[in-house]
């Protein structure tokens, strides 16, 4: 059946291709349709004669119809060669000839002359040229009227002189009128479409131009503000201004980028870079990124996912931006004390990401329009800011992922934005996670509780003998609660009175230096992450302190961002470590800490010795040290807070950092290869994420 319909489609569109205009396609289909009907009539007439046993009659019918069938198949051949007018002309002449032969020879007196009535209207469909249409009308008229005058086939009352030609002409005029009306409408429609397209193009171009125009002064402002950095180091007021302006510049840049991307999306050459990637991981990342600002506003934030890993074809960068917009809105429109849930479910072959908030909700009118560009509902929150571009951007991105976005909302009760994406694969979590029945949802909820219970600002102990340096560090770390100490001895005293989340310490100090201080900390079982500030030349001391198991070190002079990123990372890893401990280690109470530490040291040594290899995997480690994958996972996680893969990456990055310190001119590519990364861009990305040092700050 399917084959039959395919053959029919091909037959009916014979002579058309992608370039054929809509109008021409209609004519071609009509022409081929007529030809098909003609063949079918001829065949059925011959067959019916045969079935009724009239072989002679069937031969006569065949003789009568065959020549016409041959001629129209020639016309079809010509149409397949795109000789449209010629084929239509042959077809119309064929119709006229058939009428002539039937009315004057084969069926005289059977009123077959009336078929002439059809020919001029049919010709009107095929030809736009008025001359051709009038010639056909005259030929039909002559064929219709003249023979009867010469041969007198009918009595006068049944073939009246004037009414018949008038009938033919009026049919022609009526069909011609509707045809012209149709042409006029089509032209007007085409003109309107062109105007709209032009307007749309102008709009996109305008967006693009204006956005580029805004970008230039923005870059300049950013440059000027960056110049304030040096002054800001020692003046907290200037620092405040610098941070404030930077913050606003970033906001505007984000809006501008969204506008530019939206404009780009309208051109056909915009393409997402779709790759199979984990949506579960993306949501975890979004959750972790947003969690602190939710906490700041005191909005409860939950991640609701199961312990499987769901994959879809996504452009991680763009999808993250799209989801970020919706999460930001959820936070923006939910009051303190409210709740936002980020959830991942799957139904058959579809992944559903929901962002549900208990915020102000959206009216029915608003629901219709909020995905329109620049649309904002008029309320107090919007009056204070926003651009109305976020959701339009998100929707476009989601649709480019072959996805859909749904909104369910009630004014005063909250909103539920659900994004549907095609599901490509489901993987069970890593072995350790599976065997331990690691319930991610539970962990995240637990993490949330943990965070809220310790929702106080983190406390950092800053240890440095230089007063100005301490002041500078405290100004950089002003989002934390800082206490200070002049040296190791004083720091130990402060630790007895305060519970501290993080320590930043200098290496060279009087009384008790950094090395001695950390050694004492370890001896006295303080499990606080430490970041050491070292001078560039102190290679040996760096190695010494690393051996003590400190979390990180930063070489002076350092960039503010670098310091902040590294403290954030350490705090984050510590959080994971605590979480893991509270989840398993403490409850199981079977782990031997010393034994673990030696295993960790052995693992680190093994990774360092094989650092240039691209493939150091979890399997390799578990085979080499003869421990199961789940044990390996548990031990690394409990000691470091990292998964085995994160642990491998961490050691590689630490090594890269050392290499960079000892040879600042090293090429990025070489650095990547030294620690077993073949793709420099990927390496520089994770290096930046870890240490806050940008790729272009290194010599490429
Ligand atoms: P913006 O937030 O910059 O104004 P968006 O396109 O992101 O622009 O959102 C458009 C409008 O939709 C917003 O002005 C807001 O009124 C409404 N809106 C979006 N998300 C929510 C939400 N979670 N709760 C209530 N209103 C919302």
PDB file of N, CA, C and O in Angstrom, residues 408-477:
ATOM      1  N   UNK A 408       2.708  25.723  34.093  1.00  0.00           N
ATOM      2  CA  UNK A 408       1.493  25.586  34.878  1.00  0.00           C
ATOM      3  C   UNK A 408       1.654  26.541  36.054  1.00  0.00           C
ATOM      4  O   UNK A 408       2.666  26.475  36.746  1.00  0.00           O
ATOM      5  N   UNK A 409       0.722  27.446  36.230  1.00  0.00           N
ATOM      6  CA  UNK A 409       0.933  28.423  37.296  1.00  0.00           C
ATOM      7  C   UNK A 409      -0.405  28.946  37.815  1.00  0.00           C
ATOM      8  O   UNK A 409      -1.396  28.999  37.083  1.00  0.00           O
ATOM      9  N   UNK A 410      -0.411  29.276  39.094  1.00  0.00           N
ATOM     10  CA  UNK A 410      -1.619  29.889  39.693  1.00  0.00           C
ATOM     11  C   UNK A 410      -1.185  31.127  40.438  1.00  0.00           C
ATOM     12  O   UNK A 410      -0.226  31.076  41.221  1.00  0.00           O
ATOM     13  N   UNK A 411      -1.878  32.205  40.165  1.00  0.00           N
ATOM     14  CA  UNK A 411      -1.526  33.472  40.804  1.00  0.00           C
ATOM     15  C   UNK A 411      -1.553  33.313  42.326  1.00  0.00           C
ATOM     16  O   UNK A 411      -2.506  32.785  42.882  1.00  0.00           O
ATOM     17  N   UNK A 412      -0.469  33.708  42.950  1.00  0.00           N
ATOM     18  CA  UNK A 412      -0.398  33.641  44.410  1.00  0.00           C
ATOM     19  C   UNK A 412       0.011  32.289  44.959  1.00  0.00           C
ATOM     20  O   UNK A 412       0.224  32.137  46.149  1.00  0.00           O
ATOM     21  N   UNK A 413       0.111  31.281  44.070  1.00  0.00           N
ATOM     22  CA  UNK A 413       0.444  29.943  44.584  1.00  0.00           C
ATOM     23  C   UNK A 413       1.774  29.402  44.091  1.00  0.00           C
ATOM     24  O   UNK A 413       2.356  28.507  44.685  1.00  0.00           O
ATOM     25  N   UNK A 414       2.239  29.901  42.955  1.00  0.00           N
ATOM     26  CA  UNK A 414       3.522  29.419  42.436  1.00  0.00           C
ATOM     27  C   UNK A 414       3.444  28.970  40.991  1.00  0.00           C
ATOM     28  O   UNK A 414       2.377  28.983  40.384  1.00  0.00           O
ATOM     29  N   UNK A 415       4.603  28.600  40.449  1.00  0.00           N
ATOM     30  CA  UNK A 415       4.679  28.231  39.030  1.00  0.00           C
ATOM     31  C   UNK A 415       5.443  26.936  38.864  1.00  0.00           C
ATOM     32  O   UNK A 415       6.309  26.607  39.667  1.00  0.00           O
ATOM     33  N   UNK A 416       5.112  26.239  37.776  1.00  0.00           N
ATOM     34  CA  UNK A 416       5.801  24.986  37.463  1.00  0.00           C
ATOM     35  C   UNK A 416       6.202  25.050  35.985  1.00  0.00           C
ATOM     36  O   UNK A 416       5.359  24.974  35.101  1.00  0.00           O
ATOM     37  N   UNK A 417       7.485  25.255  35.733  1.00  0.00           N
ATOM     38  CA  UNK A 417       7.988  25.246  34.357  1.00  0.00           C
ATOM     39  C   UNK A 417       8.530  23.837  34.091  1.00  0.00           C
ATOM     40  O   UNK A 417       9.419  23.379  34.815  1.00  0.00           O
ATOM     41  N   UNK A 418       7.987  23.156  33.091  1.00  0.00           N
ATOM     42  CA  UNK A 418       8.478  21.806  32.781  1.00  0.00           C
ATOM     43  C   UNK A 418       9.063  21.774  31.377  1.00  0.00           C
ATOM     44  O   UNK A 418       8.433  22.221  30.427  1.00  0.00           O
ATOM     45  N   UNK A 419      10.263  21.241  31.299  1.00  0.00           N
ATOM     46  CA  UNK A 419      10.954  21.161  30.011  1.00  0.00           C
ATOM     47  C   UNK A 419      11.019  19.707  29.596  1.00  0.00           C
ATOM     48  O   UNK A 419      11.456  18.857  30.367  1.00  0.00           O
ATOM     49  N   UNK A 420      10.570  19.455  28.378  1.00  0.00           N
ATOM     50  CA  UNK A 420      10.577  18.078  27.893  1.00  0.00           C
ATOM     51  C   UNK A 420      11.702  17.922  26.888  1.00  0.00           C
ATOM     52  O   UNK A 420      11.817  18.704  25.947  1.00  0.00           O
ATOM     53  N   UNK A 421      12.564  16.928  27.092  1.00  0.00           N
ATOM     54  CA  UNK A 421      13.676  16.690  26.174  1.00  0.00           C
ATOM     55  C   UNK A 421      13.654  15.226  25.748  1.00  0.00           C
ATOM     56  O   UNK A 421      13.211  14.369  26.526  1.00  0.00           O
ATOM     57  N   UNK A 422      14.133  14.924  24.547  1.00  0.00           N
ATOM     58  CA  UNK A 422      14.168  13.509  24.176  1.00  0.00           C
ATOM     59  C   UNK A 422      15.215  12.752  25.004  1.00  0.00           C
ATOM     60  O   UNK A 422      16.330  13.240  25.159  1.00  0.00           O
ATOM     61  N   UNK A 423      14.815  11.597  25.529  1.00  0.00           N
ATOM     62  CA  UNK A 423      15.744  10.796  26.346  1.00  0.00           C
ATOM     63  C   UNK A 423      16.568   9.900  25.423  1.00  0.00           C
ATOM     64  O   UNK A 423      16.024   9.219  24.563  1.00  0.00           O
ATOM     65  N   UNK A 424      17.889   9.930  25.579  1.00  0.00           N
ATOM     66  CA  UNK A 424      18.736   9.109  24.701  1.00  0.00           C
ATOM     67  C   UNK A 424      19.229   7.848  25.409  1.00  0.00           C
ATOM     68  O   UNK A 424      19.313   6.791  24.809  1.00  0.00           O
ATOM     69  N   UNK A 425      19.566   7.966  26.683  1.00  0.00           N
ATOM     70  CA  UNK A 425      20.115   6.805  27.386  1.00  0.00           C
ATOM     71  C   UNK A 425      19.934   6.963  28.885  1.00  0.00           C
ATOM     72  O   UNK A 425      19.933   8.067  29.403  1.00  0.00           O
ATOM     73  N   UNK A 426      19.811   5.810  29.545  1.00  0.00           N
ATOM     74  CA  UNK A 426      19.787   5.837  31.020  1.00  0.00           C
ATOM     75  C   UNK A 426      20.900   4.932  31.493  1.00  0.00           C
ATOM     76  O   UNK A 426      21.007   3.791  31.060  1.00  0.00           O
ATOM     77  N   UNK A 427      21.772   5.471  32.366  1.00  0.00           N
ATOM     78  CA  UNK A 427      22.840   4.634  32.913  1.00  0.00           C
ATOM     79  C   UNK A 427      22.651   4.551  34.406  1.00  0.00           C
ATOM     80  O   UNK A 427      22.249   5.521  35.037  1.00  0.00           O
ATOM     81  N   UNK A 428      23.032   3.372  34.929  1.00  0.00           N
ATOM     82  CA  UNK A 428      23.008   3.297  36.391  1.00  0.00           C
ATOM     83  C   UNK A 428      24.213   4.061  36.878  1.00  0.00           C
ATOM     84  O   UNK A 428      25.214   4.162  36.185  1.00  0.00           O
ATOM     85  N   UNK A 429      24.142   4.580  38.114  1.00  0.00           N
ATOM     86  CA  UNK A 429      25.292   5.320  38.649  1.00  0.00           C
ATOM     87  C   UNK A 429      26.484   4.396  38.783  1.00  0.00           C
ATOM     88  O   UNK A 429      26.383   3.182  38.631  1.00  0.00           O
ATOM     89  N   UNK A 430      27.666   4.959  39.098  1.00  0.00           N
ATOM     90  CA  UNK A 430      28.900   4.186  39.247  1.00  0.00           C
ATOM     91  C   UNK A 430      28.709   3.023  40.193  1.00  0.00           C
ATOM     92  O   UNK A 430      27.795   2.995  41.001  1.00  0.00           O
ATOM     93  N   UNK A 431      29.604   2.027  40.079  1.00  0.00           N
ATOM     94  CA  UNK A 431      29.478   0.786  40.818  1.00  0.00           C
ATOM     95  C   UNK A 431      29.323   1.040  42.320  1.00  0.00           C
ATOM     96  O   UNK A 431      28.422   0.526  42.961  1.00  0.00           O
ATOM     97  N   UNK A 432      30.235   1.867  42.858  1.00  0.00           N
ATOM     98  CA  UNK A 432      30.230   2.097  44.291  1.00  0.00           C
ATOM     99  C   UNK A 432      28.882   2.654  44.738  1.00  0.00           C
ATOM    100  O   UNK A 432      28.324   2.208  45.719  1.00  0.00           O
ATOM    101  N   UNK A 433      28.396   3.582  43.927  1.00  0.00           N
ATOM    102  CA  UNK A 433      27.138   4.220  44.256  1.00  0.00           C
ATOM    103  C   UNK A 433      26.019   3.199  44.263  1.00  0.00           C
ATOM    104  O   UNK A 433      25.193   3.161  45.161  1.00  0.00           O
ATOM    105  N   UNK A 434      26.103   2.312  43.296  1.00  0.00           N
ATOM    106  CA  UNK A 434      25.043   1.335  43.166  1.00  0.00           C
ATOM    107  C   UNK A 434      25.078   0.328  44.331  1.00  0.00           C
ATOM    108  O   UNK A 434      24.080   0.085  44.977  1.00  0.00           O
ATOM    109  N   UNK A 435      26.311  -0.188  44.609  1.00  0.00           N
ATOM    110  CA  UNK A 435      26.379  -1.209  45.640  1.00  0.00           C
ATOM    111  C   UNK A 435      26.082  -0.628  47.023  1.00  0.00           C
ATOM    112  O   UNK A 435      25.591  -1.303  47.883  1.00  0.00           O
ATOM    113  N   UNK A 436      26.367   0.646  47.178  1.00  0.00           N
ATOM    114  CA  UNK A 436      26.102   1.263  48.466  1.00  0.00           C
ATOM    115  C   UNK A 436      24.668   1.767  48.556  1.00  0.00           C
ATOM    116  O   UNK A 436      24.293   2.360  49.543  1.00  0.00           O
ATOM    117  N   UNK A 437      23.929   1.533  47.477  1.00  0.00           N
ATOM    118  CA  UNK A 437      22.571   2.052  47.421  1.00  0.00           C
ATOM    119  C   UNK A 437      22.541   3.549  47.742  1.00  0.00           C
ATOM    120  O   UNK A 437      21.811   4.037  48.583  1.00  0.00           O
ATOM    121  N   UNK A 438      23.400   4.243  47.053  1.00  0.00           N
ATOM    122  CA  UNK A 438      23.598   5.678  47.261  1.00  0.00           C
ATOM    123  C   UNK A 438      22.397   6.427  46.713  1.00  0.00           C
ATOM    124  O   UNK A 438      22.153   6.406  45.525  1.00  0.00           O
ATOM    125  N   UNK A 439      21.645   7.017  47.569  1.00  0.00           N
ATOM    126  CA  UNK A 439      20.441   7.694  47.110  1.00  0.00           C
ATOM    127  C   UNK A 439      20.701   9.186  46.957  1.00  0.00           C
ATOM    128  O   UNK A 439      20.772   9.939  47.914  1.00  0.00           O
ATOM    129  N   UNK A 440      20.876   9.567  45.687  1.00  0.00           N
ATOM    130  CA  UNK A 440      21.270  10.945  45.420  1.00  0.00           C
ATOM    131  C   UNK A 440      20.256  11.937  45.969  1.00  0.00           C
ATOM    132  O   UNK A 440      20.608  12.944  46.537  1.00  0.00           O
ATOM    133  N   UNK A 441      18.995  11.567  45.797  1.00  0.00           N
ATOM    134  CA  UNK A 441      17.957  12.495  46.243  1.00  0.00           C
ATOM    135  C   UNK A 441      18.115  12.740  47.738  1.00  0.00           C
ATOM    136  O   UNK A 441      18.108  13.868  48.205  1.00  0.00           O
ATOM    137  N   UNK A 442      18.322  11.599  48.444  1.00  0.00           N
ATOM    138  CA  UNK A 442      18.454  11.700  49.885  1.00  0.00           C
ATOM    139  C   UNK A 442      19.659  12.578  50.232  1.00  0.00           C
ATOM    140  O   UNK A 442      19.592  13.446  51.073  1.00  0.00           O
ATOM    141  N   UNK A 443      20.769  12.315  49.502  1.00  0.00           N
ATOM    142  CA  UNK A 443      21.985  13.046  49.805  1.00  0.00           C
ATOM    143  C   UNK A 443      21.791  14.530  49.588  1.00  0.00           C
ATOM    144  O   UNK A 443      22.160  15.345  50.421  1.00  0.00           O
ATOM    145  N   UNK A 444      21.135  14.874  48.486  1.00  0.00           N
ATOM    146  CA  UNK A 444      20.967  16.295  48.219  1.00  0.00           C
ATOM    147  C   UNK A 444      20.052  16.951  49.226  1.00  0.00           C
ATOM    148  O   UNK A 444      20.275  18.057  49.651  1.00  0.00           O
ATOM    149  N   UNK A 445      19.031  16.195  49.624  1.00  0.00           N
ATOM    150  CA  UNK A 445      18.158  16.771  50.636  1.00  0.00           C
ATOM    151  C   UNK A 445      18.921  16.934  51.931  1.00  0.00           C
ATOM    152  O   UNK A 445      18.817  17.921  52.620  1.00  0.00           O
ATOM    153  N   UNK A 446      19.756  15.902  52.192  1.00  0.00           N
ATOM    154  CA  UNK A 446      20.549  15.947  53.405  1.00  0.00           C
ATOM    155  C   UNK A 446      21.505  17.136  53.333  1.00  0.00           C
ATOM    156  O   UNK A 446      21.680  17.878  54.288  1.00  0.00           O
ATOM    157  N   UNK A 447      22.109  17.291  52.138  1.00  0.00           N
ATOM    158  CA  UNK A 447      23.051  18.381  51.953  1.00  0.00           C
ATOM    159  C   UNK A 447      22.361  19.713  52.235  1.00  0.00           C
ATOM    160  O   UNK A 447      22.896  20.592  52.860  1.00  0.00           O
ATOM    161  N   UNK A 448      21.125  19.766  51.770  1.00  0.00           N
ATOM    162  CA  UNK A 448      20.377  20.996  51.970  1.00  0.00           C
ATOM    163  C   UNK A 448      20.181  21.264  53.462  1.00  0.00           C
ATOM    164  O   UNK A 448      20.422  22.348  53.947  1.00  0.00           O
ATOM    165  N   UNK A 449      19.797  20.171  54.166  1.00  0.00           N
ATOM    166  CA  UNK A 449      19.568  20.343  55.601  1.00  0.00           C
ATOM    167  C   UNK A 449      20.865  20.749  56.286  1.00  0.00           C
ATOM    168  O   UNK A 449      20.905  21.642  57.092  1.00  0.00           O
ATOM    169  N   UNK A 450      21.930  20.067  55.866  1.00  0.00           N
ATOM    170  CA  UNK A 450      23.237  20.359  56.442  1.00  0.00           C
ATOM    171  C   UNK A 450      23.578  21.831  56.268  1.00  0.00           C
ATOM    172  O   UNK A 450      24.036  22.493  57.175  1.00  0.00           O
ATOM    173  N   UNK A 451      23.265  22.285  55.057  1.00  0.00           N
ATOM    174  CA  UNK A 451      23.603  23.669  54.767  1.00  0.00           C
ATOM    175  C   UNK A 451      22.772  24.648  55.564  1.00  0.00           C
ATOM    176  O   UNK A 451      23.264  25.647  56.039  1.00  0.00           O
ATOM    177  N   UNK A 452      21.489  24.312  55.660  1.00  0.00           N
ATOM    178  CA  UNK A 452      20.654  25.279  56.343  1.00  0.00           C
ATOM    179  C   UNK A 452      20.977  25.309  57.833  1.00  0.00           C
ATOM    180  O   UNK A 452      20.912  26.349  58.459  1.00  0.00           O
ATOM    181  N   UNK A 453      21.363  24.090  58.346  1.00  0.00           N
ATOM    182  CA  UNK A 453      21.667  24.096  59.764  1.00  0.00           C
ATOM    183  C   UNK A 453      22.942  24.887  60.032  1.00  0.00           C
ATOM    184  O   UNK A 453      23.114  25.447  61.078  1.00  0.00           O
ATOM    185  N   UNK A 454      23.841  24.909  59.036  1.00  0.00           N
ATOM    186  CA  UNK A 454      25.064  25.689  59.231  1.00  0.00           C
ATOM    187  C   UNK A 454      25.021  26.898  58.315  1.00  0.00           C
ATOM    188  O   UNK A 454      25.988  27.243  57.673  1.00  0.00           O
ATOM    189  N   UNK A 455      23.819  27.485  58.197  1.00  0.00           N
ATOM    190  CA  UNK A 455      23.654  28.517  57.189  1.00  0.00           C
ATOM    191  C   UNK A 455      24.415  29.802  57.531  1.00  0.00           C
ATOM    192  O   UNK A 455      24.354  30.762  56.808  1.00  0.00           O
ATOM    193  N   UNK A 456      25.126  29.796  58.668  1.00  0.00           N
ATOM    194  CA  UNK A 456      25.939  30.967  58.991  1.00  0.00           C
ATOM    195  C   UNK A 456      27.040  31.118  57.933  1.00  0.00           C
ATOM    196  O   UNK A 456      27.393  30.162  57.237  1.00  0.00           O
ATOM    197  N   UNK A 457      27.567  32.341  57.844  1.00  0.00           N
ATOM    198  CA  UNK A 457      28.636  32.587  56.885  1.00  0.00           C
ATOM    199  C   UNK A 457      29.876  31.828  57.356  1.00  0.00           C
ATOM    200  O   UNK A 457      30.139  31.721  58.555  1.00  0.00           O
ATOM    201  N   UNK A 458      30.623  31.280  56.403  1.00  0.00           N
ATOM    202  CA  UNK A 458      31.804  30.488  56.767  1.00  0.00           C
ATOM    203  C   UNK A 458      32.846  31.363  57.468  1.00  0.00           C
ATOM    204  O   UNK A 458      33.023  32.527  57.126  1.00  0.00           O
ATOM    205  N   UNK A 459      33.526  30.730  58.415  1.00  0.00           N
ATOM    206  CA  UNK A 459      34.526  31.493  59.173  1.00  0.00           C
ATOM    207  C   UNK A 459      35.927  31.116  58.684  1.00  0.00           C
ATOM    208  O   UNK A 459      36.258  29.929  58.600  1.00  0.00           O
ATOM    209  N   UNK A 460      36.719  32.129  58.372  1.00  0.00           N
ATOM    210  CA  UNK A 460      38.067  31.873  57.865  1.00  0.00           C
ATOM    211  C   UNK A 460      39.102  32.489  58.797  1.00  0.00           C
ATOM    212  O   UNK A 460      38.963  33.650  59.216  1.00  0.00           O
ATOM    213  N   UNK A 461      40.108  31.692  59.108  1.00  0.00           N
ATOM    214  CA  UNK A 461      41.205  32.206  59.935  1.00  0.00           C
ATOM    215  C   UNK A 461      42.343  32.639  59.007  1.00  0.00           C
ATOM    216  O   UNK A 461      42.850  31.834  58.212  1.00  0.00           O
ATOM    217  N   UNK A 462      42.709  33.919  59.084  1.00  0.00           N
ATOM    218  CA  UNK A 462      43.769  34.443  58.228  1.00  0.00           C
ATOM    219  C   UNK A 462      45.033  34.600  59.073  1.00  0.00           C
ATOM    220  O   UNK A 462      45.036  35.348  60.055  1.00  0.00           O
ATOM    221  N   UNK A 463      46.089  33.859  58.707  1.00  0.00           N
ATOM    222  CA  UNK A 463      47.312  33.889  59.511  1.00  0.00           C
ATOM    223  C   UNK A 463      48.447  34.491  58.684  1.00  0.00           C
ATOM    224  O   UNK A 463      48.848  33.924  57.658  1.00  0.00           O
ATOM    225  N   UNK A 464      48.921  35.653  59.089  1.00  0.00           N
ATOM    226  CA  UNK A 464      50.019  36.300  58.376  1.00  0.00           C
ATOM    227  C   UNK A 464      50.666  37.320  59.317  1.00  0.00           C
ATOM    228  O   UNK A 464      49.959  38.008  60.061  1.00  0.00           O
ATOM    229  N   UNK A 465      51.986  37.411  59.247  1.00  0.00           N
ATOM    230  CA  UNK A 465      52.638  38.346  60.159  1.00  0.00           C
ATOM    231  C   UNK A 465      52.581  39.776  59.627  1.00  0.00           C
ATOM    232  O   UNK A 465      52.751  40.731  60.367  1.00  0.00           O
ATOM    233  N   UNK A 466      52.336  39.964  58.360  1.00  0.00           N
ATOM    234  CA  UNK A 466      52.279  41.293  57.769  1.00  0.00           C
ATOM    235  C   UNK A 466      50.852  41.868  57.901  1.00  0.00           C
ATOM    236  O   UNK A 466      49.896  41.335  57.335  1.00  0.00           O
ATOM    237  N   UNK A 467      50.741  42.973  58.655  1.00  0.00           N
ATOM    238  CA  UNK A 467      49.413  43.514  58.956  1.00  0.00           C
ATOM    239  C   UNK A 467      48.643  43.928  57.693  1.00  0.00           C
ATOM    240  O   UNK A 467      47.466  43.630  57.515  1.00  0.00           O
ATOM    241  N   UNK A 468      49.384  44.604  56.768  1.00  0.00           N
ATOM    242  CA  UNK A 468      48.727  45.061  55.528  1.00  0.00           C
ATOM    243  C   UNK A 468      48.238  43.887  54.681  1.00  0.00           C
ATOM    244  O   UNK A 468      47.165  43.924  54.086  1.00  0.00           O
ATOM    245  N   UNK A 469      49.057  42.854  54.675  1.00  0.00           N
ATOM    246  CA  UNK A 469      48.677  41.664  53.913  1.00  0.00           C
ATOM    247  C   UNK A 469      47.407  41.049  54.501  1.00  0.00           C
ATOM    248  O   UNK A 469      46.501  40.632  53.770  1.00  0.00           O
ATOM    249  N   UNK A 470      47.371  41.033  55.839  1.00  0.00           N
ATOM    250  CA  UNK A 470      46.168  40.488  56.501  1.00  0.00           C
ATOM    251  C   UNK A 470      44.934  41.312  56.120  1.00  0.00           C
ATOM    252  O   UNK A 470      43.895  40.779  55.770  1.00  0.00           O
ATOM    253  N   UNK A 471      45.097  42.645  56.144  1.00  0.00           N
ATOM    254  CA  UNK A 471      43.982  43.535  55.796  1.00  0.00           C
ATOM    255  C   UNK A 471      43.516  43.271  54.364  1.00  0.00           C
ATOM    256  O   UNK A 471      42.322  43.198  54.083  1.00  0.00           O
ATOM    257  N   UNK A 472      44.490  43.138  53.480  1.00  0.00           N
ATOM    258  CA  UNK A 472      44.159  42.888  52.069  1.00  0.00           C
ATOM    259  C   UNK A 472      43.401  41.570  51.916  1.00  0.00           C
ATOM    260  O   UNK A 472      42.364  41.483  51.260  1.00  0.00           O
ATOM    261  N   UNK A 473      43.902  40.547  52.605  1.00  0.00           N
ATOM    262  CA  UNK A 473      43.244  39.238  52.523  1.00  0.00           C
ATOM    263  C   UNK A 473      41.813  39.333  53.066  1.00  0.00           C
ATOM    264  O   UNK A 473      40.871  38.813  52.459  1.00  0.00           O
ATOM    265  N   UNK A 474      41.666  40.045  54.161  1.00  0.00           N
ATOM    266  CA  UNK A 474      40.330  40.159  54.760  1.00  0.00           C
ATOM    267  C   UNK A 474      39.387  40.921  53.830  1.00  0.00           C
ATOM    268  O   UNK A 474      38.214  40.574  53.684  1.00  0.00           O
ATOM    269  N   UNK A 475      39.938  41.941  53.127  1.00  0.00           N
ATOM    270  CA  UNK A 475      39.068  42.683  52.199  1.00  0.00           C
ATOM    271  C   UNK A 475      38.637  41.796  51.025  1.00  0.00           C
ATOM    272  O   UNK A 475      37.513  41.889  50.548  1.00  0.00           O
ATOM    273  N   UNK A 476      39.542  40.928  50.604  1.00  0.00           N
ATOM    274  CA  UNK A 476      39.164  40.017  49.508  1.00  0.00           C
ATOM    275  C   UNK A 476      38.118  39.011  49.993  1.00  0.00           C
ATOM    276  O   UNK A 476      37.179  38.666  49.280  1.00  0.00           O
ATOM    277  N   UNK A 477      38.306  38.563  51.237  1.00  0.00           N
ATOM    278  CA  UNK A 477      37.435  37.502  51.753  1.00  0.00           C
ATOM    279  C   UNK A 477      36.260  38.071  52.524  1.00  0.00           C
ATOM    280  O   UNK A 477      35.755  37.447  53.447  1.00  0.00           O
TER     281      UNK A 477
END
